[in-house]
Short mmCIF file of C-alpha atoms in Angstrom, two decimals:
data_model
loop_
_atom_site.label_atom_id
_atom_site.label_comp_id
_atom_site.label_asym_id
_atom_site.label_seq_id
_atom_site.Cartn_x
_atom_site.Cartn_y
_atom_site.Cartn_z
CA MET A 277 -20.43 -12.92 17.24
CA THR A 278 -20.13 -12.13 21.13
CA ASP A 279 -18.05 -8.87 22.20
CA GLY A 280 -14.89 -11.12 22.68
CA ASP A 281 -15.33 -12.20 19.05
CA VAL A 282 -15.71 -8.50 17.37
CA THR A 283 -13.62 -6.85 14.96
CA GLY A 284 -11.88 -3.69 15.12
CA LEU A 285 -14.08 -2.27 12.44
CA GLU A 286 -17.35 -3.72 13.97
CA LEU A 287 -16.32 -2.13 16.95
CA ALA A 288 -15.38 1.31 15.61
CA ARG A 289 -18.99 1.31 13.82
CA THR A 290 -20.81 0.49 17.21
CA TYR A 291 -18.88 3.12 18.98
CA PHE A 292 -19.75 5.78 16.20
CA THR A 293 -23.40 4.88 16.05
CA ASP A 294 -24.02 4.54 19.68
CA VAL A 295 -21.73 7.16 21.52
CA VAL A 296 -20.01 9.39 19.53
CA ASP A 297 -22.82 10.40 16.77
CA PRO A 298 -25.38 11.19 19.39
CA ILE A 299 -22.68 13.39 21.08
CA LEU A 300 -22.09 15.53 17.68
CA SER A 301 -25.84 15.57 16.94
CA THR A 302 -26.60 17.10 20.29
CA ARG A 303 -23.89 19.30 21.23
CA PHE A 304 -22.58 20.48 16.97
CA PRO A 305 -25.95 20.22 15.51
CA GLY A 306 -25.34 21.04 11.60
CA LEU A 307 -21.63 20.44 11.67
CA PRO A 308 -19.84 18.77 8.42
CA PHE A 309 -17.97 16.12 9.62
CA ALA A 310 -17.07 12.77 8.39
CA ALA A 311 -15.98 9.70 10.57
CA GLY A 312 -14.60 6.32 9.99
CA ARG A 313 -11.87 4.13 10.71
CA LEU A 314 -8.74 5.18 8.85
CA GLY A 315 -5.18 5.47 9.56
CA THR A 316 -2.96 2.55 11.22
CA GLY A 317 -3.96 -0.57 12.55
CA SER A 318 -4.42 -3.90 11.40
CA ASP A 319 -8.11 -3.79 11.80
CA VAL A 320 -8.31 -0.83 8.93
CA LEU A 321 -7.50 -3.69 6.68
CA GLY A 322 -10.22 -6.05 8.35
CA LEU A 323 -6.73 -8.25 9.36
CA ASP A 324 -7.11 -7.80 13.31
CA ASP A 325 -7.24 -11.38 15.36
CA ALA A 326 -6.84 -12.33 18.55
CA VAL A 327 -3.12 -11.60 18.73
CA SER A 328 -3.74 -7.91 17.54
CA ARG A 329 -6.08 -6.71 21.14
CA ASP A 330 -2.48 -7.42 22.90
CA HIS A 331 -1.85 -3.39 21.89
CA ASP A 332 -2.95 -0.30 20.20
CA TRP A 333 -6.17 -1.97 19.79
CA GLY A 334 -9.98 -1.10 21.15
CA LEU A 335 -11.94 1.75 20.70
CA ARG A 336 -10.94 3.89 17.48
CA LEU A 337 -12.29 6.42 15.41
CA SER A 338 -11.10 8.64 12.68
CA LEU A 339 -13.32 11.76 13.19
CA PHE A 340 -12.93 14.63 10.74
CA VAL A 341 -14.25 18.30 11.21
CA PRO A 342 -13.42 21.68 9.89
CA GLU A 343 -10.45 23.36 11.15
CA ASN A 344 -11.59 25.81 13.02
CA ALA A 345 -14.10 23.04 15.16
CA VAL A 346 -11.07 20.72 16.06
CA GLY A 347 -10.43 22.13 19.14
CA ASP A 348 -13.94 22.43 20.93
CA VAL A 349 -15.16 19.20 19.25
CA ALA A 350 -12.58 17.25 20.67
CA GLU A 351 -12.81 18.70 24.12
CA THR A 352 -16.25 18.09 23.89
CA ILE A 353 -16.21 14.61 23.07
CA GLU A 354 -13.76 13.73 25.85
CA ARG A 355 -15.85 15.10 28.30
CA ALA A 356 -18.63 13.34 27.23
CA LEU A 357 -17.60 9.56 26.82
CA PRO A 358 -18.26 6.99 29.09
CA ASP A 359 -15.20 5.05 30.84
CA ARG A 360 -16.55 1.96 29.21
CA PHE A 361 -18.32 0.76 25.99
CA ARG A 362 -19.29 -3.00 25.46
CA GLY A 363 -16.97 -3.93 27.74
CA HIS A 364 -14.02 -1.95 26.11
CA PRO A 365 -12.19 0.87 27.93
CA THR A 366 -12.96 4.00 26.26
CA ARG A 367 -9.21 5.51 27.27
CA PHE A 368 -5.88 3.67 27.21
CA ALA A 369 -2.54 4.06 26.22
CA PHE A 370 -0.80 3.11 23.42
CA THR A 371 2.46 0.87 23.27
CA GLY A 372 5.27 3.01 24.83
CA GLN A 373 2.98 5.57 26.20
CA ALA A 374 1.94 5.72 29.78
CA THR A 375 -0.94 8.19 29.89
CA ALA A 376 -4.19 6.47 29.22
CA ARG A 377 -6.62 8.81 26.54
CA ASN A 378 -9.50 8.62 24.27
CA HIS A 379 -8.96 7.54 20.42
CA VAL A 380 -11.43 9.43 18.86
CA ASP A 381 -8.71 10.89 16.44
CA VAL A 382 -10.57 14.64 15.85
CA GLY A 383 -8.53 16.50 12.86
CA SER A 384 -9.27 18.18 9.49
CA VAL A 385 -9.26 16.31 6.42
CA SER A 386 -6.13 18.31 5.40
CA ALA A 387 -4.21 17.80 8.18
CA PHE A 388 -4.98 13.94 8.11
CA LEU A 389 -4.02 13.85 4.37
CA GLU A 390 -0.79 15.67 5.13
CA SER A 391 -0.23 13.17 7.86
CA ARG A 392 -0.43 10.22 5.63
CA LEU A 393 0.17 11.20 2.08
CA GLY A 394 2.57 14.48 2.51
CA PHE A 395 0.07 16.44 0.08
CA ASP A 396 -3.44 16.87 -0.69
CA PRO A 397 -4.93 14.86 -3.81
CA ARG A 398 -7.88 17.19 -3.71
CA ARG A 399 -5.58 19.84 -4.84
CA GLY A 400 -4.23 17.47 -7.92
CA VAL A 401 -1.71 14.80 -7.96
CA GLU A 402 1.54 15.71 -9.50
CA ILE A 403 3.96 12.60 -10.90
CA ARG A 404 6.21 13.25 -7.65
CA ASP A 405 3.08 12.70 -5.28
CA TRP A 406 2.55 9.51 -7.37
CA LEU A 407 6.12 8.34 -6.79
CA SER A 408 6.14 9.22 -3.08
CA LEU A 409 3.03 6.65 -2.62
CA SER A 410 3.56 3.62 -0.47
CA GLY A 411 0.94 1.33 -1.12
CA GLN A 412 0.48 1.16 2.88
CA ALA A 413 0.68 5.02 2.56
CA ALA A 414 -2.60 5.02 0.26
CA LEU A 415 -4.56 2.41 2.07
CA GLU A 416 -4.24 4.13 5.19
CA VAL A 417 -6.33 6.63 3.42
CA VAL A 418 -8.37 4.13 1.34
CA ALA A 419 -9.02 1.21 2.99
CA GLY A 420 -10.77 1.74 6.12
CA PRO A 421 -14.81 2.18 6.10
CA VAL A 422 -16.28 5.46 6.07
CA PHE A 423 -19.50 5.64 8.09
CA VAL A 424 -20.56 9.07 7.42
CA ASP A 425 -19.17 11.86 5.17
CA ARG A 426 -21.31 15.03 5.20
CA SER A 427 -19.04 17.06 3.63
CA GLY A 428 -17.53 15.10 1.02
CA ASP A 429 -14.09 16.23 1.54
CA LEU A 430 -12.99 12.87 2.58
CA SER A 431 -14.52 11.21 -0.08
CA THR A 432 -13.04 13.09 -2.74
CA ALA A 433 -9.80 12.57 -1.31
CA ARG A 434 -10.21 8.80 -1.68
CA ARG A 435 -11.14 8.74 -4.97
CA ALA A 436 -8.58 10.75 -6.34
CA LEU A 437 -6.28 7.68 -4.89
CA GLU A 438 -8.38 4.83 -6.41
CA TRP A 439 -5.46 4.36 -8.65
CA TYR A 440 -2.42 5.59 -10.64
CA PRO A 441 -3.06 7.62 -13.67
CA ASP A 442 -2.48 4.92 -16.51
CA ASP A 443 0.95 6.52 -18.08
CA VAL A 444 2.18 5.77 -14.51
CA TRP A 445 0.63 2.68 -14.04
CA ARG A 446 2.60 1.21 -17.29
CA TYR A 447 5.83 2.83 -15.99
CA LEU A 448 5.70 1.19 -12.60
CA LEU A 449 5.32 -1.81 -14.32
CA ALA A 450 8.37 -1.59 -16.64
CA CYS A 451 10.24 -0.81 -13.36
CA ASP A 452 9.32 -3.84 -11.81
CA TRP A 453 10.01 -5.95 -14.92
CA ALA A 454 13.03 -4.13 -15.08
CA ARG A 455 14.17 -4.81 -11.65
CA VAL A 456 13.62 -8.41 -12.33
CA ALA A 457 15.88 -8.33 -15.12
CA GLN A 458 18.49 -7.19 -12.84
CA GLU A 459 18.02 -9.49 -10.12
CA LEU A 460 17.46 -12.69 -11.80
CA PRO A 461 20.33 -13.40 -13.74
CA LEU A 462 22.67 -12.57 -10.53
CA MET A 463 20.59 -15.56 -8.95
CA GLY A 464 21.81 -18.40 -10.84
CA ARG A 465 25.52 -16.35 -10.95
CA ALA A 466 25.88 -16.72 -7.08
CA ALA A 467 24.47 -20.33 -6.77
CA ASP A 468 27.14 -21.25 -9.66
CA VAL A 469 29.97 -20.15 -7.65
CA GLY A 470 29.02 -22.04 -4.57
CA ASP A 471 26.72 -18.75 -2.81
CA GLU A 472 23.41 -20.86 -1.80
CA THR A 473 22.79 -18.54 0.41
CA GLY A 474 23.08 -15.45 -1.67
CA SER A 475 21.23 -17.42 -4.21
CA ARG A 476 18.73 -17.58 -2.11
CA VAL A 477 18.54 -14.05 -0.88
CA ILE A 478 18.22 -12.96 -4.28
CA ALA A 479 15.41 -15.38 -4.87
CA ALA A 480 13.25 -13.88 -2.37
CA ARG A 481 13.99 -10.63 -3.99
CA VAL A 482 12.71 -11.63 -7.26
CA ALA A 483 9.91 -12.72 -5.48
CA HIS A 484 9.22 -9.92 -3.83
CA ILE A 485 8.91 -8.02 -7.21
CA VAL A 486 6.55 -10.75 -8.67
CA MET A 487 4.34 -10.18 -5.38
CA HIS A 488 4.15 -6.40 -6.29
CA LEU A 489 3.83 -6.73 -10.09
CA ALA A 490 0.80 -9.08 -9.11
CA PHE A 491 -0.73 -6.04 -6.98
CA LEU A 492 -0.28 -3.45 -9.87
CA LEU A 493 -1.77 -5.77 -12.57
CA GLU A 494 -4.47 -5.89 -10.07
CA ARG A 495 -4.74 -2.36 -9.50
CA ARG A 496 -4.87 -2.92 -5.87
CA TRP A 497 -2.63 -1.21 -3.20
CA PRO A 498 0.17 -3.61 -1.31
CA PRO A 499 -0.05 -3.32 2.26
CA TYR A 500 3.21 -3.68 4.44
CA ALA A 501 5.16 -6.45 4.94
CA LYS A 502 3.58 -7.90 7.75
CA TRP A 503 0.34 -8.43 5.66
CA LEU A 504 1.85 -8.48 2.25
CA GLY A 505 1.50 -12.42 1.84
CA THR A 506 -2.03 -12.47 3.53
CA VAL A 507 -3.53 -10.23 0.94
CA PHE A 508 -1.50 -11.21 -2.00
CA ARG A 509 -3.25 -14.60 -1.37
CA THR A 510 -6.68 -12.75 -1.90
CA LEU A 511 -5.94 -11.60 -5.16
CA PRO A 512 -7.79 -13.37 -8.52
CA SER A 513 -3.97 -14.15 -9.78
CA GLY A 514 -2.89 -15.06 -6.21
CA ALA A 515 -4.19 -18.70 -6.26
CA ARG A 516 -2.01 -19.02 -9.77
CA LEU A 517 1.25 -17.18 -8.22
CA ALA A 518 1.03 -19.22 -5.08
CA ASP A 519 3.09 -22.07 -6.09
CA PRO A 520 5.82 -20.36 -8.36
CA VAL A 521 6.17 -17.61 -5.91
CA ALA A 522 6.46 -20.39 -2.74
CA GLY A 523 9.16 -22.47 -5.55
CA ILE A 524 10.87 -19.02 -5.96
CA VAL A 525 11.73 -18.73 -2.29
CA GLY A 526 11.81 -22.46 -1.40
CA GLY A 527 13.57 -24.05 -4.27
CA THR A 528 16.30 -26.56 -2.92
CA THR A 529 18.06 -26.21 -6.58
CA LEU A 530 18.76 -23.13 -8.87
CA ALA A 531 16.98 -25.01 -11.19
CA ASP A 532 13.98 -25.43 -8.92
CA ARG A 533 14.04 -21.67 -8.09
CA GLN A 534 14.93 -20.74 -11.42
CA ASN A 535 11.55 -22.58 -13.10
CA ALA A 536 9.28 -21.35 -10.58
CA ALA A 537 10.38 -17.67 -11.73
CA ALA A 538 9.79 -18.33 -15.37
CA ASP A 539 6.49 -19.94 -14.49
CA ALA A 540 5.67 -16.70 -12.18
CA LEU A 541 6.60 -14.17 -14.61
CA GLU A 542 4.89 -16.29 -17.60
CA THR A 543 1.38 -15.91 -15.66
CA LEU A 544 1.90 -12.18 -14.89
CA LEU A 545 2.56 -11.95 -18.82
CA ASP A 546 -0.45 -13.57 -19.72
CA GLN A 547 -2.37 -11.35 -17.37
CA GLN A 548 -0.76 -8.10 -18.42
CA ASN A 549 -0.93 -9.09 -22.44
CA GLY A 550 -4.54 -9.77 -21.48
CA LEU A 551 -5.39 -6.44 -20.23
CA GLY A 552 -3.92 -5.11 -23.46
CA LEU A 553 -0.60 -3.64 -22.09
CA THR A 554 1.66 -5.52 -23.90
CA ASP A 555 1.53 -8.23 -26.73
CA VAL A 556 4.91 -10.27 -25.91
CA ARG A 557 5.32 -14.07 -26.60
CA ARG A 558 7.54 -15.19 -23.56
CA ALA A 559 8.22 -13.78 -20.26
CA THR A 560 11.82 -14.72 -20.51
CA VAL A 561 14.73 -15.26 -22.59
CA PRO A 562 18.34 -16.37 -22.23
CA PHE A 563 20.81 -14.17 -20.52
CA TRP A 564 23.28 -13.66 -23.29
CA ASP A 565 25.09 -17.21 -23.94
CA ARG A 566 24.90 -17.89 -19.89
CA PRO A 567 22.57 -20.60 -18.40
CA TYR A 568 20.19 -17.92 -16.87
CA LEU A 569 17.22 -16.12 -17.67
CA HIS A 570 15.86 -12.75 -17.71
CA PRO A 571 12.63 -11.06 -18.87
CA ASP A 572 12.39 -10.46 -22.41
CA PRO A 573 13.33 -6.80 -22.89
CA GLU A 574 10.47 -6.30 -25.08
CA ILE A 575 8.02 -6.15 -22.09
CA VAL A 576 9.59 -2.95 -20.97
CA ARG A 577 9.81 -1.29 -24.58
CA GLN A 578 6.13 -2.32 -25.06
CA LEU A 579 4.89 -0.74 -21.52
CA VAL A 580 6.61 2.28 -21.99
CA ALA A 581 6.23 3.02 -25.71
CA PRO A 582 2.33 4.57 -25.37
CA ILE A 583 3.41 6.57 -22.56
CA ALA A 584 2.21 10.08 -23.92
CA ASP A 585 2.80 12.18 -20.55
CA PRO A 586 6.11 13.98 -21.29
CA GLU A 587 7.11 14.06 -17.46
CA VAL A 588 6.44 10.07 -17.12
CA SER A 589 8.18 9.47 -20.46
CA ALA A 590 11.22 11.00 -19.25
CA LEU A 591 11.70 8.98 -16.21
CA ARG A 592 14.20 6.29 -16.62
CA PRO A 593 12.47 2.86 -16.28
CA GLY A 594 14.23 1.05 -13.43
CA PRO A 595 13.64 3.76 -9.96
CA GLY A 596 10.28 3.46 -10.31
CA SER A 597 8.42 4.59 -7.16
CA VAL A 598 9.66 4.87 -3.41
CA GLU A 599 8.41 1.04 -2.42
CA GLN A 600 10.43 0.30 -5.62
CA VAL A 601 13.18 1.62 -4.36
CA THR A 602 13.69 0.84 -0.45
CA ASP A 603 12.02 -1.27 1.79
CA ASN A 604 13.26 0.88 4.72
CA VAL A 605 10.62 1.35 7.48
CA ASP A 606 11.57 4.73 8.74
CA LEU A 607 11.83 6.02 5.43
CA LEU A 608 8.26 4.52 4.09
CA MET A 609 6.61 5.73 7.25
CA ASP A 610 7.32 9.41 6.50
CA PRO A 611 5.50 11.14 4.11
CA HIS A 612 8.12 14.09 3.85
CA ALA A 613 11.00 11.79 3.42
CA ARG A 614 9.19 9.91 0.70
CA ARG A 615 8.52 13.22 -0.83
CA ALA A 616 12.18 14.16 -0.60
CA LEU A 617 13.10 10.74 -2.20
CA ALA A 618 10.14 11.10 -4.80
CA SER A 619 11.68 14.43 -5.69
CA TRP A 620 14.95 12.84 -6.83
CA LEU A 621 13.42 10.23 -8.61
CA SER A 622 11.33 12.42 -10.65
CA THR A 623 14.48 14.22 -11.85
CA ARG A 624 16.08 11.29 -12.88
CA PRO A 625 16.01 11.32 -16.84
CA ARG A 626 16.45 8.54 -19.17
CA PRO A 627 20.40 8.30 -20.07
#
């Protein structure tokens, strides 16, 4: 692979090994630090390509040092960096910025976690914390590679975010099934009154929930919208769900969309039953005496019945986590806004 084909992660690794690590070893021997490529950017997910190079792409590195060393380390690295490395500038401006700077982001583990999550998982993760997480926020901490971690603090935080506790997992699965139940019959009703556009919009919402359910069942954090479908295709269940999801979104008739939704939900229920989370015979049942479908209510009942944590058990199936409640980008990118919403969600008891 030539430098012109190198990925962001490969570039970050060699940048650390050949440039930044020697600076630290010489100027700060014995300093406990961690380095990797975390945070924002398609390269953190390993999904950057030629198009990614048009903005905010290049020599980027996450460097974590003790809080009292942040200023000295950042100043030393700025002075010691060469102008270029492997043909790439070490200083460049991000989109909307006029001043070029280096992108060795020096900070403490605590500050990084607060900026991405709004809490420090090393101190324990409360129910409100779990509900405040978006998949993308978690991925900005756990997805990228860590090249070295001499203090162990970063690795401890990443282990704490591997996945939800079982009771929270069950609750969020139940919420997705409940959300499908709210939407699926409306897809048919809209079509029956001649609102084909409205029916298709609802169908797309159902497809999105189906995809989110697939990530939950695979115990994988879903990325933000740009990469959701791309990563979805890599899930073990992605191949089985690809045609049904495409049919939900692209079906030319209500029958096509409804049959595709039923197929997708049957696939998900089979997987869920196989995990021992439920034991339900069929995913969909008739919606009262109307010619529509909705998920069998027994699915939600069986998901929430074994929940032992009283705080989780008290939650009402339906709202779920912040990313199940909203897709508003400004809110999902703001950890403090997410936590404020999660505080409200975590106090919504069963009726």
